[in-house]
mmCIF file of C-alpha atoms in Angstrom:
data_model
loop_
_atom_site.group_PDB
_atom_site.id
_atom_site.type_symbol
_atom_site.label_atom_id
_atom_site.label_comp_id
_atom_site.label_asym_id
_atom_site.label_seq_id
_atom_site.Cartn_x
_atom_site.Cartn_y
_atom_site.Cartn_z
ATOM 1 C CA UNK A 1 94.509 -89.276 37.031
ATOM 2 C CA UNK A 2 94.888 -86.097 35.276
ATOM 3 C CA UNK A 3 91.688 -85.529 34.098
ATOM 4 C CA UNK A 4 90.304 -86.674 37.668
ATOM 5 C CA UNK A 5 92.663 -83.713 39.447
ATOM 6 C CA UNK A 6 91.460 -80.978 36.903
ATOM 7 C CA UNK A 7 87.873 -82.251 37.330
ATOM 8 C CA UNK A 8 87.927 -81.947 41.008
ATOM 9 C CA UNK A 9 89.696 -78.356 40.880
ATOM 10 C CA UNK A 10 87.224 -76.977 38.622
ATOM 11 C CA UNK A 11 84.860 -78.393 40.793
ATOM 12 C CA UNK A 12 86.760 -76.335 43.667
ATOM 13 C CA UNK A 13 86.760 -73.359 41.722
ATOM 14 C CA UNK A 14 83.385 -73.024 40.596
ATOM 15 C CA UNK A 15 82.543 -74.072 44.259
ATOM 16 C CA UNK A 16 85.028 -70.920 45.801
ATOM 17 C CA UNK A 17 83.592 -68.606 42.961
ATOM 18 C CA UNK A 18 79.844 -68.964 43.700
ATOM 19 C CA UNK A 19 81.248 -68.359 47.404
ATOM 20 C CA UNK A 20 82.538 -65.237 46.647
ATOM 21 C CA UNK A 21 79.347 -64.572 44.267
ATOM 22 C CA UNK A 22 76.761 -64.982 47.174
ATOM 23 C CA UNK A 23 78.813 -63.397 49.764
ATOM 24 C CA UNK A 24 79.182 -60.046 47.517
ATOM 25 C CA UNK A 25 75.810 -60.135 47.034
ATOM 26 C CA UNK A 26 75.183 -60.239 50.248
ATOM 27 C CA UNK A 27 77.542 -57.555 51.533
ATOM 28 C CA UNK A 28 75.847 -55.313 48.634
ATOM 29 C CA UNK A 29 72.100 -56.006 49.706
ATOM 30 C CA UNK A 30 73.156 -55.241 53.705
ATOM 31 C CA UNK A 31 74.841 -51.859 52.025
ATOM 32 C CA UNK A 32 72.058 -50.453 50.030
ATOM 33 C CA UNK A 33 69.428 -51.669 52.964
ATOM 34 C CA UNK A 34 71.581 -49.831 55.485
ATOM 35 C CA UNK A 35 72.182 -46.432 53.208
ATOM 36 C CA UNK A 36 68.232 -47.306 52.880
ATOM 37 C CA UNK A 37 66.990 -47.276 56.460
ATOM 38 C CA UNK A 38 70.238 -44.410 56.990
ATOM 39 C CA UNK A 39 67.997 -42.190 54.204
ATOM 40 C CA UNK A 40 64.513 -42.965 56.310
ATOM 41 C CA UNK A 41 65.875 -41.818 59.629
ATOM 42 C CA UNK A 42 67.577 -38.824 58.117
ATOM 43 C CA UNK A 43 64.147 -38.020 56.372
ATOM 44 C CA UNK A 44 62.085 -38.448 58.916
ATOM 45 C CA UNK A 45 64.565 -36.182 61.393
ATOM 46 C CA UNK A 46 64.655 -33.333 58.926
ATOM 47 C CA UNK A 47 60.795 -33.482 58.850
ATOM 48 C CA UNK A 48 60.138 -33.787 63.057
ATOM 49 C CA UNK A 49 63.138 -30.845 63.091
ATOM 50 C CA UNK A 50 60.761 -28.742 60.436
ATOM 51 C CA UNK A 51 57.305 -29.621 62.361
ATOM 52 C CA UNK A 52 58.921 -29.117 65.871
ATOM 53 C CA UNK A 53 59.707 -25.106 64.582
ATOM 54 C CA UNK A 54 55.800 -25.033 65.072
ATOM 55 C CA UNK A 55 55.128 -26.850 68.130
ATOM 56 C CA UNK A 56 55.680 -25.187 71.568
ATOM 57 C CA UNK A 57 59.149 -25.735 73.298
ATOM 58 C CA UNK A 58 60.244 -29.595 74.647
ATOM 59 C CA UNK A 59 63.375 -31.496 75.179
ATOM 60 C CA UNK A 60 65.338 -33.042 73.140
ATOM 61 C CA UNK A 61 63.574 -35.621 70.840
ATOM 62 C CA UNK A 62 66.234 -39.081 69.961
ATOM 63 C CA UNK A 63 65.401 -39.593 66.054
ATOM 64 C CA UNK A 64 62.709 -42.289 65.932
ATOM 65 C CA UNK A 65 61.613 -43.243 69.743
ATOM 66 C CA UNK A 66 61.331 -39.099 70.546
ATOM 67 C CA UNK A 67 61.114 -38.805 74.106
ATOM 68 C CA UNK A 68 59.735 -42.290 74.508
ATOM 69 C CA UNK A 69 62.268 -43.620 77.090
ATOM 70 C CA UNK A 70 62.792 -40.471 78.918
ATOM 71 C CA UNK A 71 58.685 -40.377 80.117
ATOM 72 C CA UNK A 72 58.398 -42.994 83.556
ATOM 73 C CA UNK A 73 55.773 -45.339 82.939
ATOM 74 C CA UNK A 74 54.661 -45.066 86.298
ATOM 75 C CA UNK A 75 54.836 -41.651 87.812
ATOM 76 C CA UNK A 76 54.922 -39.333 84.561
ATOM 77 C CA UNK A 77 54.011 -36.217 86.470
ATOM 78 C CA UNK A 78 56.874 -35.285 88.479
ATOM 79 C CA UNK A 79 59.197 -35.241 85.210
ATOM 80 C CA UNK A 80 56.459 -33.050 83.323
ATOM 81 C CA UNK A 81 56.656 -30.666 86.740
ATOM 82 C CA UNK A 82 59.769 -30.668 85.676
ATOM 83 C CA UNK A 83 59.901 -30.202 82.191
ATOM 84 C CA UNK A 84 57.442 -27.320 82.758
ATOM 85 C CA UNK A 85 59.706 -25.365 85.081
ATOM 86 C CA UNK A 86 61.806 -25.225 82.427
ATOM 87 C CA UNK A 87 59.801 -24.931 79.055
ATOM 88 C CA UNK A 88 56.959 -23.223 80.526
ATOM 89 C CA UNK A 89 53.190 -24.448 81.046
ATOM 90 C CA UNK A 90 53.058 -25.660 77.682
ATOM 91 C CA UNK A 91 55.881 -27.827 75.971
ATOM 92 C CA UNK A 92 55.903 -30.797 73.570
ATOM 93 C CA UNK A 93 57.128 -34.245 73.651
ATOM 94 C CA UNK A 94 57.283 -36.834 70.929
ATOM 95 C CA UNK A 95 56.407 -40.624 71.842
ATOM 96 C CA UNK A 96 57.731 -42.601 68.810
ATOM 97 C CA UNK A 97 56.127 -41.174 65.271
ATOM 98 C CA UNK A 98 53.107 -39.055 67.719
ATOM 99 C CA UNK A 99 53.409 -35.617 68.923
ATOM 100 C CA UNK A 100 51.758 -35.099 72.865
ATOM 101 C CA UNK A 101 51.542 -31.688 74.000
ATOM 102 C CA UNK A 102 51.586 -30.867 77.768
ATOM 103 C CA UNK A 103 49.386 -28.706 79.571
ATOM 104 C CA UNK A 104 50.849 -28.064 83.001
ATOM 105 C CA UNK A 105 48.487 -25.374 84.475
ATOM 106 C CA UNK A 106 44.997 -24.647 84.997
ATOM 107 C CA UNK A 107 44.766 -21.511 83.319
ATOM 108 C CA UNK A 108 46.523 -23.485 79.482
ATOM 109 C CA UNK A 109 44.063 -26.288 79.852
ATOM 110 C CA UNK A 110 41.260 -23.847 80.711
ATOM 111 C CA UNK A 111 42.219 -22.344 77.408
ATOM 112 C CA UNK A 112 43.097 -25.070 75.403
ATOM 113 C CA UNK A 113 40.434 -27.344 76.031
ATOM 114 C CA UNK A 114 37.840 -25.202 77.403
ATOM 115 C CA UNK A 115 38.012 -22.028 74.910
ATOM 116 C CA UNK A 116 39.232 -23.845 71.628
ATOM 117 C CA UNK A 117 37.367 -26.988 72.410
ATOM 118 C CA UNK A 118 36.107 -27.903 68.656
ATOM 119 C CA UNK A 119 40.159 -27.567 67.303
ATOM 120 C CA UNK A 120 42.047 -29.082 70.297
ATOM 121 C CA UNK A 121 39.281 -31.736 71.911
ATOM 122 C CA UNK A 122 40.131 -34.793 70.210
ATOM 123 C CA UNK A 123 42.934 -37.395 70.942
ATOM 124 C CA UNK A 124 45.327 -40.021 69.933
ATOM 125 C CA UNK A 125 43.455 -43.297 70.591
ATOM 126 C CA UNK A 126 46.001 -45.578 73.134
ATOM 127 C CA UNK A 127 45.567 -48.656 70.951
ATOM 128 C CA UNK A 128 45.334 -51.237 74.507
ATOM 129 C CA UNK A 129 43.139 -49.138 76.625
ATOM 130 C CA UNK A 130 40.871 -48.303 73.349
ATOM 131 C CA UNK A 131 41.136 -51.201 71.361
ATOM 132 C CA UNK A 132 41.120 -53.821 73.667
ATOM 133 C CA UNK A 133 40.574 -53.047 76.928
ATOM 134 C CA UNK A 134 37.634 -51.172 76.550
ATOM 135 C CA UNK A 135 36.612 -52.085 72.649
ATOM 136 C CA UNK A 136 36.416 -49.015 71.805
ATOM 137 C CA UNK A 137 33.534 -47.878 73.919
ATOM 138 C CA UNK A 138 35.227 -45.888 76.491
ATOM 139 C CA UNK A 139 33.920 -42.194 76.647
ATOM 140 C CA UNK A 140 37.112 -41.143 78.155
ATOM 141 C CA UNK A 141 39.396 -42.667 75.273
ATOM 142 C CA UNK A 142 36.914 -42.049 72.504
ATOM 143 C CA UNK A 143 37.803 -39.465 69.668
ATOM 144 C CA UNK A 144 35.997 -36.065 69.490
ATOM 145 C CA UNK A 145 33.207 -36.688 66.971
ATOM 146 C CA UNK A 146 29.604 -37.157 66.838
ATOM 147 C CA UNK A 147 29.613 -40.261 68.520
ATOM 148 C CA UNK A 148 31.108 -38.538 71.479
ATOM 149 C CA UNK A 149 28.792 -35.829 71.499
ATOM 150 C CA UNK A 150 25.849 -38.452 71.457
ATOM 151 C CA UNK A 151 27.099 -40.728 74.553
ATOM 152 C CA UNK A 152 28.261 -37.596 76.584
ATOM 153 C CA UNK A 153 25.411 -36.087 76.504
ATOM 154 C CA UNK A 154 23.655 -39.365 77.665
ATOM 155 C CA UNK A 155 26.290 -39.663 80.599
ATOM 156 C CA UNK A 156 25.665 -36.151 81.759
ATOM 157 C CA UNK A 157 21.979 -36.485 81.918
ATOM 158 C CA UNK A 158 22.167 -40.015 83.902
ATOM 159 C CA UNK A 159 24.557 -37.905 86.210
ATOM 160 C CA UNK A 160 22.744 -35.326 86.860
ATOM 161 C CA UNK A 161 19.457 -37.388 87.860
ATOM 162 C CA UNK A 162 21.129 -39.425 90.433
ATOM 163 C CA UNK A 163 17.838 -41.786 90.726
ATOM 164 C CA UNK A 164 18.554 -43.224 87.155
ATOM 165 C CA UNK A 165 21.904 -44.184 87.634
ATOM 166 C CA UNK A 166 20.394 -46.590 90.879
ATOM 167 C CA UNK A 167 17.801 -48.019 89.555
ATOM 168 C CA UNK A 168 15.596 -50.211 91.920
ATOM 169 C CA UNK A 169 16.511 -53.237 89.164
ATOM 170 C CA UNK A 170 20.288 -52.980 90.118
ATOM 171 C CA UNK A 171 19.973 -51.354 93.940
ATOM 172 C CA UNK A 172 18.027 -55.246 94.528
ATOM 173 C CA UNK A 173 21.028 -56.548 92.404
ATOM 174 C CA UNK A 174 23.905 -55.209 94.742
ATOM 175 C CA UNK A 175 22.362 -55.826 97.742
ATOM 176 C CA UNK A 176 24.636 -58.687 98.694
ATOM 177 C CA UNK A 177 27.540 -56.585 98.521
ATOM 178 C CA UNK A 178 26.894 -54.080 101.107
ATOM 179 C CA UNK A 179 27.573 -56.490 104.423
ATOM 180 C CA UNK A 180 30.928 -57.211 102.244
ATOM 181 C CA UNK A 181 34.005 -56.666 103.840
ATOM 182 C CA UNK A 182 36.152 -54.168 101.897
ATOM 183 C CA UNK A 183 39.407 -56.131 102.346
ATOM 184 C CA UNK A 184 38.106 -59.183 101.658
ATOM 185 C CA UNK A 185 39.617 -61.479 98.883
ATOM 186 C CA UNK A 186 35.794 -63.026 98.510
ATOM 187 C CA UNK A 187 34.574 -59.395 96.554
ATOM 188 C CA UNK A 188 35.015 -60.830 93.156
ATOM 189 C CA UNK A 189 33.540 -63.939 93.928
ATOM 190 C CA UNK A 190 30.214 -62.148 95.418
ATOM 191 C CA UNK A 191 30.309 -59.894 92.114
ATOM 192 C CA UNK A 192 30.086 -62.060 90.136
ATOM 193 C CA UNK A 193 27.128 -63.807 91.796
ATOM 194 C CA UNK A 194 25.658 -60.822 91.055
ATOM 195 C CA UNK A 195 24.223 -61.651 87.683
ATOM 196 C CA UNK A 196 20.888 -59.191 86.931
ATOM 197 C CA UNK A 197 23.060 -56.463 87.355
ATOM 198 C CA UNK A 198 26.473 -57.417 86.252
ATOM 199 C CA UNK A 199 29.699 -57.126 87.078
ATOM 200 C CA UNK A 200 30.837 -54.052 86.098
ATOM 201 C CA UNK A 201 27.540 -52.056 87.023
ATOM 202 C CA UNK A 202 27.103 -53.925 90.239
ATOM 203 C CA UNK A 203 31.051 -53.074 90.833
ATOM 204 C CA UNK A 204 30.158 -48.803 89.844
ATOM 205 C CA UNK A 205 27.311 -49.302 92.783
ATOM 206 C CA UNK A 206 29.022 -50.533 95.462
ATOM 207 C CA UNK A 207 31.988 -48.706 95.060
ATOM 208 C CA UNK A 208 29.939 -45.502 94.130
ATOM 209 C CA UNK A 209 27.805 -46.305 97.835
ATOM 210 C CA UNK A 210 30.109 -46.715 99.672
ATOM 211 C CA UNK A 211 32.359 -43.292 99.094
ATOM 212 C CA UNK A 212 28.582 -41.547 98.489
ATOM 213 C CA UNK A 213 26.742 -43.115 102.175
ATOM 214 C CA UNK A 214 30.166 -44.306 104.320
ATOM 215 C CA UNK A 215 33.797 -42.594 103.169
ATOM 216 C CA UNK A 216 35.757 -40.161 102.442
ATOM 217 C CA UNK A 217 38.449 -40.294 99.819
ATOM 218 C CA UNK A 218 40.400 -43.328 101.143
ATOM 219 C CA UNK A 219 38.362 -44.117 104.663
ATOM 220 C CA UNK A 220 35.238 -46.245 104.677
ATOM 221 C CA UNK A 221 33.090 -45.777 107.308
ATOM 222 C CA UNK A 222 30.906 -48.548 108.637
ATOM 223 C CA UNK A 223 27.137 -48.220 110.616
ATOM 224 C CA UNK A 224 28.872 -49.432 113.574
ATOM 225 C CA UNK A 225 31.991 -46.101 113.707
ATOM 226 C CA UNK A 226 34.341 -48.400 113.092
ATOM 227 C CA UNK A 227 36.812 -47.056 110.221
ATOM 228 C CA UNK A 228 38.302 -49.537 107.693
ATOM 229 C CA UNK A 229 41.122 -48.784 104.926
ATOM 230 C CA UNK A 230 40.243 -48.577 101.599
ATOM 231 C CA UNK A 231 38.764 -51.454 99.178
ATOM 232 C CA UNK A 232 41.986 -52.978 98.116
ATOM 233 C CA UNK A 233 40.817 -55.098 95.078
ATOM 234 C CA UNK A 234 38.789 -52.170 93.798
ATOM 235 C CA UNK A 235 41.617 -49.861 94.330
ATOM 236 C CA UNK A 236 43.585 -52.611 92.340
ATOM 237 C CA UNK A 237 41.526 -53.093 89.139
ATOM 238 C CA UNK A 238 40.876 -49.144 88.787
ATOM 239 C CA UNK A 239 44.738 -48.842 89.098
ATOM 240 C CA UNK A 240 44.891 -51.397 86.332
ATOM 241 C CA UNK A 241 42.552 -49.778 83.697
ATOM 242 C CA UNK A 242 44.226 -46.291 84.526
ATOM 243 C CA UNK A 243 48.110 -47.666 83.807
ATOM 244 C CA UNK A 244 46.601 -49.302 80.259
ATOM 245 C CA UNK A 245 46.290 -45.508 79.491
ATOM 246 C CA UNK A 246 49.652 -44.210 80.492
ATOM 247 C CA UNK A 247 51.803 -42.679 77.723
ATOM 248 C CA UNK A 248 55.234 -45.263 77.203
ATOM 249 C CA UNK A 249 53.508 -48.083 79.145
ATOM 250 C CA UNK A 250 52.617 -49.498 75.542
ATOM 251 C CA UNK A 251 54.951 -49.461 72.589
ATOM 252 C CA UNK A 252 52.025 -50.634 70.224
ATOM 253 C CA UNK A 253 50.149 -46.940 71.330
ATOM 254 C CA UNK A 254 53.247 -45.697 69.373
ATOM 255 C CA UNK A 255 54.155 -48.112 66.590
ATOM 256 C CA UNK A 256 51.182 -49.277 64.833
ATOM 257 C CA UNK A 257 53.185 -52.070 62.822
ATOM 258 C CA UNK A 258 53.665 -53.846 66.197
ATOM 259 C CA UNK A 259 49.689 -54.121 66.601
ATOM 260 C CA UNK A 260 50.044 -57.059 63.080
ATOM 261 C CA UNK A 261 52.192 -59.334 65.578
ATOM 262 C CA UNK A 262 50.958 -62.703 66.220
ATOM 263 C CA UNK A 263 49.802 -62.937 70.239
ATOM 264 C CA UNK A 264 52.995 -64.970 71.251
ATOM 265 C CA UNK A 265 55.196 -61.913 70.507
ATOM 266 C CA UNK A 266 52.791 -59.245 72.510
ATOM 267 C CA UNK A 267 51.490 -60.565 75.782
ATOM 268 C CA UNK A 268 49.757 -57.125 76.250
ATOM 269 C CA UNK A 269 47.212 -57.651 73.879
ATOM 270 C CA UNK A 270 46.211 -61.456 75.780
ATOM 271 C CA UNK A 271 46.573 -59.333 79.100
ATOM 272 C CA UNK A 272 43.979 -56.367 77.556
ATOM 273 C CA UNK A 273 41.303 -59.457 76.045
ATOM 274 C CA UNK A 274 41.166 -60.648 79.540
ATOM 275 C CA UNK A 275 41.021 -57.087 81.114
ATOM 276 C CA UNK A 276 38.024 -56.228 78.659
ATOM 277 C CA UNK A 277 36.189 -59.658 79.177
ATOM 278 C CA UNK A 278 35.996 -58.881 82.737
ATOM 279 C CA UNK A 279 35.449 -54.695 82.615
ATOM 280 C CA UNK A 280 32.574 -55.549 79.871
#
């Protein structure tokens, strides 16, 4: 019986000991990974307080997300009105680990991107709108290299001769559109009849027609006088592809590491696959 007891306590005790064992462990791994991620934050403060001494003048940044939650997602503009009564035409914000600088007048971005073009032109590429949305063949998103240079040129030439941009080819194409309805739900289902053309072009043509022949910013004006609102699905999708572009609608614009997620976890990137299958 004796030797059973002292068994079973020593069991106890070397049971209790490794216990204690782990859980020190433990409380000494969360300690040096908190003085750890403590040391990060403080480094990476001391170096956005160093490189905001040469940016122009902004509110105050929270270490980490910046100014990421104090920019609406929706209506940014009125709070940069704001900002610029009282920082001036030209302040700075940070979104996450990227610096955005604000031009609030005519005259700064006159200057800015007009006068100092070749240092200032380029961009931070929004990772949804770029990426996915519009796989990275989006003048407006592209960065400013040579591959810009090439495809704007092209754009400004087809703009500028009117007749190439409606060719015969996809004037035929969007024929069936014209008689449309502009409030109608059955739009997308006539696009996408609409095959020699495609969507998106035959989309560009009838929306481009009926501003160029029948409307007026908002109006659209029909052979017969009669006035109708504006094309409500169109309105809708151009809406859509502006907002993927929004600084703060999209964390993953800010924080690369969320782009390595598995789809489950980000929704946004399903939502921008589907956006791009139908804009393409």
């Amino acid at each position: 019986m004796l030797l059973q007891y002292k068994a079973a306590h020593s069991a106890s005790s070397l049971r209790q000991f490794t216990f204690t064992l782990l859980l020190r462990m433990a409380l000494e791994i969360l300690i040096v990974t908190g003085i750890a991620l403590l040391s990060m934050v403080a480094i990476h403060y001391i170096r956005w307080m160093q490189e905001d001494k040469k940016l122009p003048p902004g509110p105050l940044r929270l270490p980490l997300l910046g100014n990421l939650l104090q920019v609406p997602a929706l209506r940014p503009y009125p709070k940069f009105r704001e900002w610029a009564q009282e920082y001036g035409p030209i302040f700075s914000l940070r979104l996450g680990p990227q610096t955005v600088v604000v031009l609030n007048s005519a005259e700064a971005a006159h200057e800015i991107l007009d006068n100092r073009a070749r240092a200032y032109s380029s961009r931070a590429l929004p990772h949804v709108a770029h990426d996915l949305v519009s796989d990275g063949q989006q003048l407006v998103f592209m960065p400013y290299d040579e591959q810009w240079k090439e495809d704007a040129a092209t754009s400004v030439h087809h703009i500028k001769d009117k007749r190439s941009a409606f060719c015969p080819g996809a004037r035929v194409a969007s024929r069936p559109l014209r008689p449309l309805e502009p409030w109608g739900a059955q739009l997308f289902t006539r696009i996408q009849g609409c095959r020699r053309a495609g969507p998106r072009n035959t989309l560009i043509l009838y929306y481009s027609s009926l501003h160029d022949k029948r409307g007026n910013a908002g109006n659209i004006w029909q052979p017969s006088g009669t006035i109708y609102q504006q094309p409500t699905p169109i309105y809708n999708v151009l809406a859509s592809f502006a907002a993927t572009a929004q600084p703060g609608n999209y964390l993953a614009d800010a924080f690369p590491f969320l782009r390595k997620f598995p789809d489950i976890l980000v929704p946004w990137r399903i939502a921008g696959r589907k956006m791009h299958e139908w804009y393409a």
